[in-house]
Amino acid sequence: NVHLDKENNKCTASYPIIGETGEFKYNEWQATRIAESLEKSLAKSGDLEAYNIEVKDFIDRGVIGPVTRSEISQFKAEGGIISFISHHSVNRPDKATSKIRIVTNSSLKNSGRGPSPNSVWPKGPNQLKSMLQIFLRFRLYEVAMHYDLTKMYHTVQTGKQEKFMRLMVWRCGDKANDWTILGFNTVTF
């Protein structure tokens, strides 16, 4: 379900649904409670500003975008599935640029009991190779090439179905602001 649009020079992907989706409920409350806890934890550790910078970077690069409640209502009225996921930070002090990374949890059980987006999507193949296999293959060639695919997966666009099944909440800006609903426009790692 990955397609290359040569005319627009972009790659798109869709996630086929293979599981039962009838038990998904509107779980914004669940995502908000988890985000409140994350916000307190980041403020306590002094990492809240860095996390907000990463969220802003996601928005600026088009990885995520604001979603209105009317868009959610319209998509639900069209028979679409709505599900909120959680997110958290991973500290990476060894990295030169992003010391904090946003990690999403598409395995969050909807309303604590229901299915998760990951449970209704098929698992992809394991692309990780053993180190022995990598070293042996590397030694077969005279010339070696190294490249970095950092943030590559954020360039693969997804559709409305994937966006509304991976909604999240975060305060975009000042703490006094209300929670903003954000939806993913791209594949996440």
C-alpha positions as a Markdown table, in Angstrom:
| # | Residue | x | y | z |
|---|---|---|---|---|
| 1 | Asn | 0.0 | 0.0 | 0.0 |
| 2 | Val | 2.9 | 2.4 | -0.7 |
| 3 | His | 2.7 | 4.3 | -3.9 |
| 4 | Leu | 5.0 | 6.7 | -5.7 |
| 5 | Asp | 3.4 | 9.7 | -7.3 |
| 6 | Lys | 6.0 | 10.7 | -9.8 |
| 7 | Glu | 4.0 | 13.7 | -11.0 |
| 8 | Asn | 3.9 | 15.4 | -7.6 |
| 9 | Asn | 7.2 | 13.8 | -6.5 |
| 10 | Lys | 5.8 | 12.3 | -3.3 |
| 11 | Cys | 5.3 | 8.9 | -1.8 |
| 12 | Thr | 2.0 | 7.9 | -0.1 |
| 13 | Ala | 1.1 | 5.0 | 2.1 |
| 14 | Ser | -2.2 | 3.6 | 3.5 |
| 15 | Tyr | -2.6 | 1.1 | 6.3 |
| 16 | Pro | -5.1 | -1.6 | 5.5 |
| 17 | Ile | -7.5 | -2.4 | 8.3 |
| 18 | Ile | -7.6 | -6.1 | 9.1 |
| 19 | Gly | -9.2 | -6.1 | 12.5 |
| 20 | Glu | -12.5 | -5.4 | 14.0 |
| 21 | Thr | -13.1 | -1.6 | 14.5 |
| 22 | Gly | -16.6 | -1.6 | 16.0 |
| 23 | Glu | -15.3 | -1.0 | 19.6 |
| 24 | Phe | -13.4 | 2.2 | 19.0 |
| 25 | Lys | -14.9 | 5.0 | 21.2 |
| 26 | Tyr | -14.1 | 8.7 | 21.3 |
| 27 | Asn | -11.1 | 8.7 | 23.7 |
| 28 | Glu | -9.9 | 12.3 | 23.7 |
| 29 | Trp | -10.2 | 12.3 | 27.5 |
| 30 | Gln | -7.7 | 9.4 | 27.7 |
| 31 | Ala | -5.1 | 11.1 | 25.5 |
| 32 | Thr | -5.6 | 14.4 | 27.4 |
| 33 | Arg | -5.0 | 12.8 | 30.8 |
| 34 | Ile | -1.8 | 11.1 | 29.5 |
| 35 | Ala | -0.7 | 14.4 | 28.0 |
| 36 | Glu | -1.3 | 16.3 | 31.3 |
| 37 | Ser | 0.9 | 13.8 | 33.1 |
| 38 | Leu | 3.6 | 14.1 | 30.4 |
| 39 | Glu | 3.5 | 17.9 | 30.6 |
| 40 | Lys | 3.9 | 17.8 | 34.4 |
| 41 | Ser | 6.8 | 15.3 | 34.1 |
| 42 | Leu | 8.6 | 17.4 | 31.4 |
| 43 | Ala | 8.1 | 20.6 | 33.4 |
| 44 | Lys | 9.6 | 18.9 | 36.5 |
| 45 | Ser | 12.6 | 17.6 | 34.6 |
| 46 | Gly | 13.1 | 20.9 | 32.8 |
| 47 | Asp | 12.5 | 19.4 | 29.4 |
| 48 | Leu | 9.1 | 20.9 | 28.5 |
| 49 | Glu | 10.6 | 23.7 | 26.3 |
| 50 | Ala | 12.7 | 21.2 | 24.4 |
| 51 | Tyr | 9.6 | 19.0 | 23.9 |
| 52 | Asn | 7.6 | 21.9 | 22.7 |
| 53 | Ile | 10.3 | 22.8 | 20.2 |
| 54 | Glu | 10.1 | 19.2 | 18.8 |
| 55 | Val | 6.3 | 19.4 | 18.5 |
| 56 | Lys | 6.6 | 22.8 | 16.7 |
| 57 | Asp | 9.2 | 21.1 | 14.3 |
| 58 | Phe | 6.7 | 18.4 | 13.6 |
| 59 | Ile | 4.0 | 21.0 | 12.8 |
| 60 | Asp | 6.4 | 23.1 | 10.7 |
| 61 | Arg | 7.5 | 20.1 | 8.6 |
| 62 | Gly | 3.9 | 19.0 | 8.1 |
| 63 | Val | 4.3 | 15.7 | 10.0 |
| 64 | Ile | 1.3 | 16.7 | 12.2 |
| 65 | Gly | -1.3 | 19.3 | 11.8 |
| 66 | Pro | -4.2 | 20.8 | 13.8 |
| 67 | Val | -7.6 | 19.0 | 13.5 |
| 68 | Thr | -10.8 | 20.7 | 14.4 |
| 69 | Arg | -13.7 | 19.1 | 16.2 |
| 70 | Ser | -15.9 | 19.8 | 13.2 |
| 71 | Glu | -13.5 | 17.9 | 11.0 |
| 72 | Ile | -13.6 | 15.0 | 13.5 |
| 73 | Ser | -17.5 | 15.1 | 13.5 |
| 74 | Gln | -17.6 | 15.1 | 9.7 |
| 75 | Phe | -15.2 | 12.2 | 9.4 |
| 76 | Lys | -17.1 | 10.2 | 12.0 |
| 77 | Ala | -20.4 | 11.0 | 10.2 |
| 78 | Glu | -18.9 | 9.6 | 7.0 |
| 79 | Gly | -18.2 | 6.3 | 8.8 |
| 80 | Gly | -14.6 | 7.0 | 9.7 |
| 81 | Ile | -12.9 | 5.7 | 12.8 |
| 82 | Ile | -11.7 | 8.2 | 15.4 |
| 83 | Ser | -9.0 | 7.2 | 17.9 |
| 84 | Phe | -6.5 | 9.2 | 20.0 |
| 85 | Ile | -3.1 | 7.9 | 20.8 |
| 86 | Ser | -0.6 | 9.0 | 23.4 |
| 87 | His | 3.0 | 10.2 | 23.1 |
| 88 | His | 6.0 | 10.7 | 25.3 |
| 89 | Ser | 9.6 | 11.8 | 25.2 |
| 90 | Val | 12.8 | 9.9 | 24.9 |
| 91 | Asn | 15.9 | 11.8 | 26.0 |
| 92 | Arg | 18.8 | 11.5 | 23.6 |
| 93 | Pro | 21.7 | 13.4 | 25.2 |
| 94 | Asp | 24.2 | 11.9 | 22.7 |
| 95 | Lys | 22.5 | 13.6 | 19.7 |
| 96 | Ala | 23.9 | 16.9 | 18.5 |
| 97 | Thr | 20.6 | 18.4 | 17.3 |
| 98 | Ser | 17.5 | 16.9 | 18.9 |
| 99 | Lys | 18.1 | 16.0 | 22.5 |
| 100 | Ile | 14.5 | 14.9 | 22.9 |
| 101 | Arg | 12.6 | 12.8 | 20.5 |
| 102 | Ile | 8.8 | 12.4 | 20.4 |
| 103 | Val | 7.6 | 8.8 | 20.4 |
| 104 | Thr | 4.0 | 8.0 | 19.7 |
| 105 | Asn | 2.0 | 5.1 | 21.1 |
| 106 | Ser | -0.4 | 3.7 | 18.5 |
| 107 | Ser | -0.7 | 0.6 | 20.8 |
| 108 | Leu | -2.7 | 2.6 | 23.3 |
| 109 | Lys | -5.9 | 0.6 | 24.0 |
| 110 | Asn | -8.8 | 2.8 | 23.1 |
| 111 | Ser | -10.6 | 3.9 | 26.3 |
| 112 | Gly | -8.4 | 1.5 | 28.3 |
| 113 | Arg | -10.1 | -1.7 | 27.0 |
| 114 | Gly | -10.8 | -1.4 | 23.3 |
| 115 | Pro | -8.6 | -2.0 | 20.4 |
| 116 | Ser | -5.6 | 0.1 | 19.5 |
| 117 | Pro | -4.8 | 1.3 | 16.0 |
| 118 | Asn | -1.9 | -1.1 | 15.9 |
| 119 | Ser | -4.1 | -4.0 | 16.7 |
| 120 | Val | -6.3 | -3.5 | 13.6 |
| 121 | Trp | -3.4 | -2.8 | 11.2 |
| 122 | Pro | -1.1 | -5.6 | 9.9 |
| 123 | Lys | 2.5 | -5.8 | 11.1 |
| 124 | Gly | 5.1 | -5.1 | 8.5 |
| 125 | Pro | 8.2 | -7.3 | 7.9 |
| 126 | Asn | 11.1 | -7.1 | 10.2 |
| 127 | Gln | 13.7 | -5.0 | 8.3 |
| 128 | Leu | 16.4 | -5.2 | 11.0 |
| 129 | Lys | 19.3 | -7.5 | 10.1 |
| 130 | Ser | 21.6 | -9.3 | 12.5 |
| 131 | Met | 25.0 | -7.5 | 13.0 |
| 132 | Leu | 26.8 | -10.6 | 11.8 |
| 133 | Gln | 24.9 | -10.5 | 8.5 |
| 134 | Ile | 25.6 | -6.8 | 8.1 |
| 135 | Phe | 29.4 | -7.2 | 8.8 |
| 136 | Leu | 29.7 | -10.2 | 6.4 |
| 137 | Arg | 27.9 | -8.4 | 3.6 |
| 138 | Phe | 29.9 | -5.2 | 4.2 |
| 139 | Arg | 33.2 | -7.1 | 3.7 |
| 140 | Leu | 32.1 | -8.4 | 0.3 |
| 141 | Tyr | 32.5 | -5.0 | -1.5 |
| 142 | Glu | 35.6 | -2.9 | -2.3 |
| 143 | Val | 33.8 | 0.4 | -1.8 |
| 144 | Ala | 31.5 | 1.2 | 1.0 |
| 145 | Met | 28.8 | 3.8 | 1.2 |
| 146 | His | 27.1 | 5.2 | 4.2 |
| 147 | Tyr | 23.9 | 7.3 | 4.3 |
| 148 | Asp | 21.5 | 8.5 | 7.0 |
| 149 | Leu | 17.8 | 8.1 | 6.6 |
| 150 | Thr | 17.0 | 10.4 | 9.5 |
| 151 | Lys | 13.4 | 11.7 | 9.3 |
| 152 | Met | 12.9 | 9.9 | 6.0 |
| 153 | Tyr | 9.7 | 8.2 | 7.1 |
| 154 | His | 8.2 | 11.6 | 7.8 |
| 155 | Thr | 8.2 | 12.3 | 4.1 |
| 156 | Val | 5.8 | 9.5 | 3.3 |
| 157 | Gln | 2.3 | 10.9 | 3.3 |
| 158 | Thr | -0.7 | 9.1 | 4.7 |
| 159 | Gly | -4.5 | 9.6 | 4.2 |
| 160 | Lys | -7.5 | 10.7 | 6.3 |
| 161 | Gln | -8.1 | 7.2 | 7.7 |
| 162 | Glu | -4.6 | 7.1 | 9.2 |
| 163 | Lys | -4.8 | 10.7 | 10.4 |
| 164 | Phe | -8.0 | 10.2 | 12.3 |
| 165 | Met | -6.9 | 6.9 | 13.9 |
| 166 | Arg | -3.7 | 8.6 | 15.2 |
| 167 | Leu | -5.0 | 11.8 | 16.8 |
| 168 | Met | -3.1 | 13.3 | 19.7 |
| 169 | Val | -3.4 | 16.3 | 22.0 |
| 170 | Trp | -0.8 | 18.8 | 23.1 |
| 171 | Arg | -0.7 | 22.5 | 24.2 |
| 172 | Cys | 0.8 | 24.3 | 21.3 |
| 173 | Gly | 2.5 | 27.3 | 22.9 |
| 174 | Asp | 1.6 | 28.8 | 26.2 |
| 175 | Lys | 0.5 | 26.5 | 29.1 |
| 176 | Ala | -2.7 | 28.7 | 29.4 |
| 177 | Asn | -3.7 | 27.5 | 26.0 |
| 178 | Asp | -6.3 | 24.8 | 25.6 |
| 179 | Trp | -5.2 | 21.4 | 24.3 |
| 180 | Thr | -4.8 | 21.3 | 20.5 |
| 181 | Ile | -5.9 | 18.2 | 18.6 |
| 182 | Leu | -3.2 | 17.1 | 16.2 |
| 183 | Gly | -3.3 | 14.5 | 13.5 |
| 184 | Phe | -0.5 | 12.7 | 11.7 |
| 185 | Asn | -0.1 | 13.5 | 8.0 |
| 186 | Thr | 2.8 | 11.1 | 7.5 |
| 187 | Val | 4.1 | 7.7 | 8.5 |
| 188 | Thr | 5.7 | 7.5 | 11.9 |
| 189 | Phe | 8.6 | 5.2 | 12.7 |
